[in-house]
Amino acid sequence: MKELRELQNEIEEIEQQFRREIFDDSQLPPILYHYTNVYGLQGIVESSKWYATHYLYMNDGKEIIYGDELVQEELDKRIDTEPDDWVKKTYNKCLGKEYGSPSLLREFDYDIYIVSFSEEGNLLDQWRAYGDDGEGYSIGINPSKLAAIITGPIITDPKNLAFVKVEYNPSKQNSLIRNAIDEARLILKRELAGAVDDTHRNQLCTLIASHLSRTLIQLSLFFKHPAFQNEKEWRVVRIRWGRHPMTGINPGSVRNVDFRSGKGILIPYMKLNFHSMATDEVDENERLLPLKHILIGPKHKYREQQAQHSLEMQLLKKGYEPDRNNPLIRMSQIPYQ
């Protein structure tokens, strides 16, 4: 049996190793694309910042709930079959059932903001869903520039960003979930064997539940239904102290949060400055995005010259150098009206 501080250090080392094994081996593609409408394009280019939307307000909120439901399903199975009441108690803590929480994400005391990128910059489904039904833009960037400045753990430090490839394979998803739970259970059973009283056992359950929650949420944020695998998505994730079912909203969670209108409601989002991730403070020094090119949506064919000319003007004003051999602005050739 280990002291709680020693055990916590062991758990943190396990979490770091887990992240390295699962997330650090993804091969970066030569280019990634972000689909947006004209307002998003204007704001991103002018500010050199990316707009990360609160996960509950994304175009399809079920994208994030999918992973959460996979985790909840596996934990519910474990709760039904687990013979050890203390292990079962830990699973319930992990799900937040002690607080009447409906899911792992709902119990988690953070707000989660996401920017989505795709390896494919000219997909009709993407234009329809995220590119203003073909009247938007697809911003192509050099992802190696992002990988160099986006580092750190996803959950344990809200000052860091995560940049990870989405996993679509259900077998891989479920295997990762089961492995994470199995490892947490092994540690808990080992420590429970030497616990001196119920107070100590409760402390162990709380500590392991916290570890398991972080790990499972970290996984669920990068799981997506296999029906969307043609998107080849990557996600940048930022977390903030947020809402908790027992405590309400943390005032600090809305610092540097902006709002835009959409579908009759206000949508919370954050402007992420990828050039300075040490703090949330806005870097006043203008920086250029690592642009490869920008694709104009297929519905702009009848005003292609205007769309291209005005975008060229904005890019020149910001300091992007034109290159005739590798033009920054291109037109989608998909036949879509």
Coordinates of C-alpha atoms in Angstrom, one line a residue:
M1 CA 0.0 0.0 0.0
K2 CA 1.3 3.4 -0.9
E3 CA 0.7 6.8 0.7
L4 CA -1.9 8.9 -1.2
R5 CA 0.7 11.4 -2.4
E6 CA 2.9 8.6 -3.7
L7 CA 0.0 6.9 -5.3
Q8 CA -1.1 10.2 -7.0
N9 CA 2.4 10.6 -8.4
E10 CA 2.2 7.0 -9.8
I11 CA -1.1 7.7 -11.4
E12 CA 0.1 10.9 -13.0
E13 CA 3.1 9.0 -14.5
I14 CA 0.6 6.4 -15.8
E15 CA -1.5 9.1 -17.4
Q16 CA 1.5 10.7 -19.1
Q17 CA 2.6 7.3 -20.5
F18 CA -1.0 6.6 -21.6
R19 CA -1.1 9.9 -23.6
R20 CA 2.3 9.1 -25.2
E21 CA 1.2 5.6 -26.3
I22 CA -2.2 6.7 -27.6
F23 CA -1.8 10.2 -28.9
D24 CA 1.8 10.9 -29.8
D25 CA 2.3 8.4 -32.6
S26 CA -0.1 10.0 -35.1
Q27 CA 1.6 10.9 -38.4
L28 CA 0.8 14.5 -39.4
P29 CA -0.5 15.0 -42.9
P30 CA 1.1 17.7 -45.1
I31 CA -1.9 19.9 -44.8
L32 CA -5.1 20.2 -42.7
Y33 CA -8.2 22.2 -43.5
H34 CA -10.7 24.1 -41.4
Y35 CA -14.1 24.7 -43.0
T36 CA -16.0 27.9 -42.1
N37 CA -18.3 30.6 -43.4
V38 CA -17.3 34.0 -44.5
Y39 CA -17.7 35.5 -41.0
G40 CA -15.4 32.8 -39.6
L41 CA -12.9 33.4 -42.4
Q42 CA -12.8 37.1 -41.8
G43 CA -12.4 36.8 -38.1
I44 CA -9.7 34.1 -38.3
V45 CA -7.6 35.9 -40.9
E46 CA -7.9 39.3 -39.2
S47 CA -7.1 38.1 -35.7
S48 CA -4.8 35.2 -36.6
K49 CA -6.7 33.2 -34.0
W50 CA -8.9 30.1 -34.4
Y51 CA -12.5 30.0 -33.1
A52 CA -13.0 27.0 -30.7
T53 CA -16.7 26.3 -30.1
H54 CA -18.1 24.9 -26.8
Y55 CA -18.7 21.2 -27.4
L56 CA -22.4 21.5 -26.5
Y57 CA -22.9 24.0 -29.3
M58 CA -21.1 22.4 -32.2
N59 CA -22.9 21.8 -35.5
D60 CA -23.7 18.3 -34.3
G61 CA -23.4 18.0 -30.6
K62 CA -23.8 14.3 -30.9
E63 CA -20.3 14.1 -32.2
I64 CA -18.9 14.5 -28.7
I65 CA -21.8 12.7 -26.9
Y66 CA -20.9 9.6 -29.0
G67 CA -17.7 8.9 -27.1
D68 CA -19.3 9.8 -23.8
E69 CA -22.0 7.2 -24.4
L70 CA -19.4 4.5 -25.3
V71 CA -17.7 5.2 -22.0
Q72 CA -21.0 5.2 -20.0
E73 CA -22.1 1.9 -21.6
E74 CA -18.9 0.1 -20.6
L75 CA -18.9 1.5 -17.1
D76 CA -22.6 0.5 -16.6
K77 CA -21.7 -3.0 -17.6
R78 CA -18.9 -3.0 -15.1
I79 CA -21.2 -1.7 -12.4
D80 CA -23.7 -4.5 -13.1
T81 CA -21.1 -7.3 -12.9
E82 CA -18.5 -6.0 -10.4
P83 CA -18.4 -8.1 -7.2
D84 CA -16.3 -5.6 -5.2
D85 CA -18.6 -2.9 -3.7
W86 CA -15.6 -0.4 -3.4
V87 CA -14.7 -0.8 -7.1
K88 CA -18.4 -0.4 -8.0
K89 CA -18.5 2.7 -5.8
T90 CA -15.5 4.1 -7.8
Y91 CA -17.3 3.5 -11.1
N92 CA -20.3 5.3 -9.8
K93 CA -18.1 8.2 -8.7
C94 CA -16.5 8.3 -12.1
L95 CA -19.9 8.6 -13.8
G96 CA -21.1 11.2 -11.3
K97 CA -24.1 9.1 -10.3
E98 CA -23.6 10.1 -6.7
Y99 CA -24.6 13.6 -7.8
G100 CA -27.4 12.5 -10.1
S101 CA -25.4 13.4 -13.2
P102 CA -26.6 11.8 -16.5
S103 CA -23.1 11.2 -18.0
L104 CA -19.4 11.4 -17.5
L105 CA -19.0 14.7 -19.5
R106 CA -21.9 16.3 -17.6
E107 CA -20.3 15.5 -14.3
F108 CA -16.9 16.8 -15.4
D109 CA -16.1 20.2 -13.9
Y110 CA -14.8 21.8 -17.1
D111 CA -16.1 23.5 -20.2
I112 CA -14.6 22.0 -23.4
Y113 CA -13.9 24.1 -26.5
I114 CA -13.0 22.5 -29.9
V115 CA -11.6 23.5 -33.2
S116 CA -12.0 20.9 -36.0
F117 CA -9.6 20.3 -38.9
S118 CA -9.8 17.8 -41.8
E119 CA -7.2 16.1 -43.9
E120 CA -9.7 16.6 -46.8
G121 CA -10.2 20.2 -48.0
N122 CA -12.8 19.7 -50.7
L123 CA -15.4 17.3 -49.5
L124 CA -19.0 18.0 -50.5
D125 CA -20.4 16.7 -47.1
Q126 CA -18.0 19.1 -45.3
W127 CA -19.0 22.0 -47.4
R128 CA -22.6 21.3 -46.7
A129 CA -22.2 20.8 -42.9
Y130 CA -19.4 23.3 -42.0
G131 CA -18.7 25.4 -45.1
D132 CA -22.0 27.4 -45.2
D133 CA -23.6 24.9 -47.6
G134 CA -20.9 25.5 -50.2
E135 CA -20.7 29.3 -49.8
G136 CA -17.9 29.1 -47.2
Y137 CA -14.2 28.6 -47.3
S138 CA -11.7 25.8 -46.5
I139 CA -8.6 27.2 -44.8
G140 CA -5.5 25.0 -45.4
I141 CA -2.7 25.2 -43.0
N142 CA 0.7 23.5 -42.3
P143 CA -0.1 21.3 -39.3
S144 CA 3.5 20.8 -38.3
K145 CA 3.5 24.5 -37.2
L146 CA 0.6 23.7 -34.9
A147 CA 2.1 20.5 -33.5
A148 CA 5.2 22.5 -32.5
I149 CA 3.3 24.9 -30.3
I150 CA 0.4 22.9 -29.1
T151 CA 1.6 20.6 -26.3
G152 CA 0.8 19.3 -22.9
P153 CA -1.9 17.2 -21.3
I154 CA -5.5 17.6 -22.3
I155 CA -7.3 17.4 -19.0
T156 CA -4.9 18.0 -16.2
D157 CA -3.8 21.5 -17.1
P158 CA -6.4 24.0 -18.6
K159 CA -3.6 26.2 -19.8
N160 CA -2.6 23.7 -22.4
L161 CA -4.0 22.6 -25.8
A162 CA -4.3 19.2 -27.3
F163 CA -4.0 18.4 -31.0
V164 CA -5.0 14.9 -31.8
K165 CA -6.3 12.7 -34.6
V166 CA -9.9 11.5 -34.3
E167 CA -10.4 7.7 -33.9
Y168 CA -13.3 6.2 -35.8
N169 CA -12.7 2.4 -35.4
P170 CA -15.3 1.1 -32.8
S171 CA -13.1 -1.9 -32.0
K172 CA -10.1 0.3 -31.2
Q173 CA -12.4 2.7 -29.2
N174 CA -13.8 0.0 -27.0
S175 CA -10.5 -1.6 -26.5
L176 CA -9.0 1.7 -25.3
I177 CA -11.9 2.2 -22.9
R178 CA -11.6 -1.3 -21.5
N179 CA -7.9 -1.1 -21.1
A180 CA -8.1 2.2 -19.2
I181 CA -10.8 0.8 -16.8
D182 CA -8.9 -2.5 -16.3
E183 CA -5.7 -0.6 -15.4
A184 CA -7.5 1.6 -12.9
R185 CA -9.2 -1.4 -11.3
L186 CA -5.9 -3.2 -10.8
I187 CA -4.4 -0.2 -9.0
L188 CA -7.5 0.2 -6.9
K189 CA -7.7 -3.4 -5.9
R190 CA -4.0 -3.4 -5.0
E191 CA -4.4 -0.4 -2.7
L192 CA -7.7 -1.5 -1.2
A193 CA -5.9 -4.7 0.0
G194 CA -3.9 -2.6 2.4
A195 CA -6.5 0.0 3.4
V196 CA -6.9 0.4 7.2
D197 CA -10.5 1.7 7.3
D198 CA -13.4 3.0 5.3
T199 CA -12.2 6.6 5.4
H200 CA -9.0 5.4 3.7
R201 CA -11.0 3.3 1.2
N202 CA -13.2 6.3 0.3
Q203 CA -10.1 8.4 -0.3
L204 CA -8.7 5.7 -2.6
C205 CA -12.0 5.5 -4.5
T206 CA -12.1 9.2 -5.0
L207 CA -8.5 9.4 -6.2
I208 CA -8.9 6.5 -8.7
A209 CA -12.3 7.8 -9.9
S210 CA -10.7 11.2 -10.6
H211 CA -7.9 9.5 -12.6
L212 CA -10.2 7.3 -14.5
S213 CA -12.6 10.2 -15.3
R214 CA -9.7 12.2 -16.8
T215 CA -8.5 9.3 -18.8
L216 CA -11.9 8.3 -20.2
I217 CA -12.9 11.9 -21.0
Q218 CA -9.6 12.4 -22.8
L219 CA -10.4 9.3 -24.9
S220 CA -14.1 10.2 -25.6
L221 CA -13.1 13.7 -26.9
F222 CA -11.3 12.0 -29.8
F223 CA -13.9 9.3 -30.6
K224 CA -16.3 9.7 -33.5
H225 CA -18.9 7.5 -35.2
P226 CA -17.4 5.5 -38.0
A227 CA -20.0 6.9 -40.4
F228 CA -17.9 10.1 -40.4
Q229 CA -14.5 8.5 -41.1
N230 CA -14.2 10.1 -44.6
E231 CA -13.8 13.4 -42.8
K232 CA -10.4 12.3 -41.4
E233 CA -10.7 14.8 -38.6
W234 CA -8.2 16.2 -36.2
R235 CA -9.2 18.2 -33.1
V236 CA -7.7 21.0 -31.1
V237 CA -9.1 20.9 -27.6
R238 CA -9.0 23.6 -24.9
I239 CA -10.6 23.2 -21.5
R240 CA -11.8 25.7 -18.9
W241 CA -13.1 25.4 -15.4
G242 CA -16.8 25.3 -16.0
R243 CA -20.2 24.1 -14.8
H244 CA -20.7 21.5 -12.1
P245 CA -24.1 20.0 -11.2
M246 CA -23.5 20.8 -7.5
T247 CA -21.8 24.2 -7.7
G248 CA -23.1 25.9 -10.9
I249 CA -20.9 28.1 -13.1
N250 CA -17.4 29.0 -12.1
P251 CA -17.0 32.8 -12.9
G252 CA -13.5 32.2 -14.2
S253 CA -14.9 29.9 -16.9
V254 CA -16.3 32.8 -19.0
R255 CA -13.1 34.9 -19.0
N256 CA -12.0 35.4 -22.7
V257 CA -15.2 33.6 -23.8
D258 CA -17.1 35.3 -26.7
F259 CA -20.5 34.7 -28.1
R260 CA -22.0 34.6 -31.6
S261 CA -25.6 34.0 -32.7
G262 CA -26.7 30.8 -34.3
K263 CA -30.1 29.0 -34.7
G264 CA -31.8 31.5 -32.4
I265 CA -29.4 31.1 -29.5
L266 CA -26.0 32.4 -28.3
I267 CA -23.1 30.1 -29.0
P268 CA -20.0 30.4 -26.6
Y269 CA -16.6 30.2 -28.2
M270 CA -13.0 31.1 -27.5
K271 CA -10.4 32.7 -29.8
L272 CA -7.3 30.6 -29.5
N273 CA -4.0 32.2 -30.0
F274 CA -1.7 29.4 -31.1
H275 CA 1.4 31.5 -30.9
S276 CA 1.3 32.0 -27.1
M277 CA -0.2 29.2 -25.0
A278 CA 1.4 30.0 -21.7
T279 CA -1.6 32.0 -20.5
D280 CA -5.1 33.0 -21.7
E281 CA -4.1 36.6 -22.2
V282 CA -4.4 37.8 -25.8
D283 CA -1.0 38.3 -27.5
E284 CA -1.1 41.8 -29.0
N285 CA 1.7 41.0 -31.5
E286 CA 0.1 40.2 -34.8
R287 CA 1.2 36.8 -36.2
L288 CA 0.5 35.2 -39.5
L289 CA -1.3 31.8 -39.7
P290 CA 0.7 28.9 -41.2
L291 CA -1.4 29.2 -44.4
K292 CA -0.9 26.8 -47.3
H293 CA -3.9 27.9 -49.3
I294 CA -7.6 28.8 -48.9
L295 CA -10.2 27.1 -51.0
I296 CA -13.3 29.1 -52.0
G297 CA -16.5 27.1 -51.7
P298 CA -18.2 25.6 -54.8
K299 CA -21.3 27.9 -54.7
H300 CA -19.1 30.9 -55.4
K301 CA -18.7 30.0 -59.0
Y302 CA -20.9 32.8 -60.3
R303 CA -19.0 35.4 -58.3
E304 CA -15.6 33.7 -58.3
Q305 CA -13.7 36.8 -59.3
Q306 CA -15.2 38.9 -56.6
A307 CA -14.7 36.3 -53.9
Q308 CA -11.1 35.8 -54.9
H309 CA -10.3 39.5 -55.3
S310 CA -11.6 40.6 -51.9
L311 CA -9.9 37.7 -50.2
E312 CA -6.6 38.6 -51.9
M313 CA -7.0 42.1 -50.6
Q314 CA -7.5 41.0 -47.1
L315 CA -4.5 38.6 -47.1
L316 CA -2.3 41.3 -48.6
K317 CA -3.4 43.7 -46.0
K318 CA -2.4 41.2 -43.3
G319 CA 1.0 40.7 -44.8
Y320 CA 0.7 37.4 -46.6
E321 CA 3.0 37.4 -49.6
P322 CA 1.5 36.3 -53.0
D323 CA 3.1 33.5 -54.9
R324 CA 2.2 32.9 -58.5
N325 CA 3.7 29.4 -58.5
N326 CA 1.8 28.4 -55.4
P327 CA -1.4 30.6 -55.2
L328 CA -2.8 31.1 -51.7
I329 CA -6.4 31.2 -53.1
R330 CA -8.0 28.4 -55.1
M331 CA -11.5 27.6 -56.3
S332 CA -13.4 24.4 -55.5
Q333 CA -14.3 22.6 -58.7
I334 CA -17.1 20.5 -57.1
P335 CA -20.3 20.9 -59.2
Y336 CA -22.6 22.1 -56.6
Q337 CA -25.2 24.9 -56.8

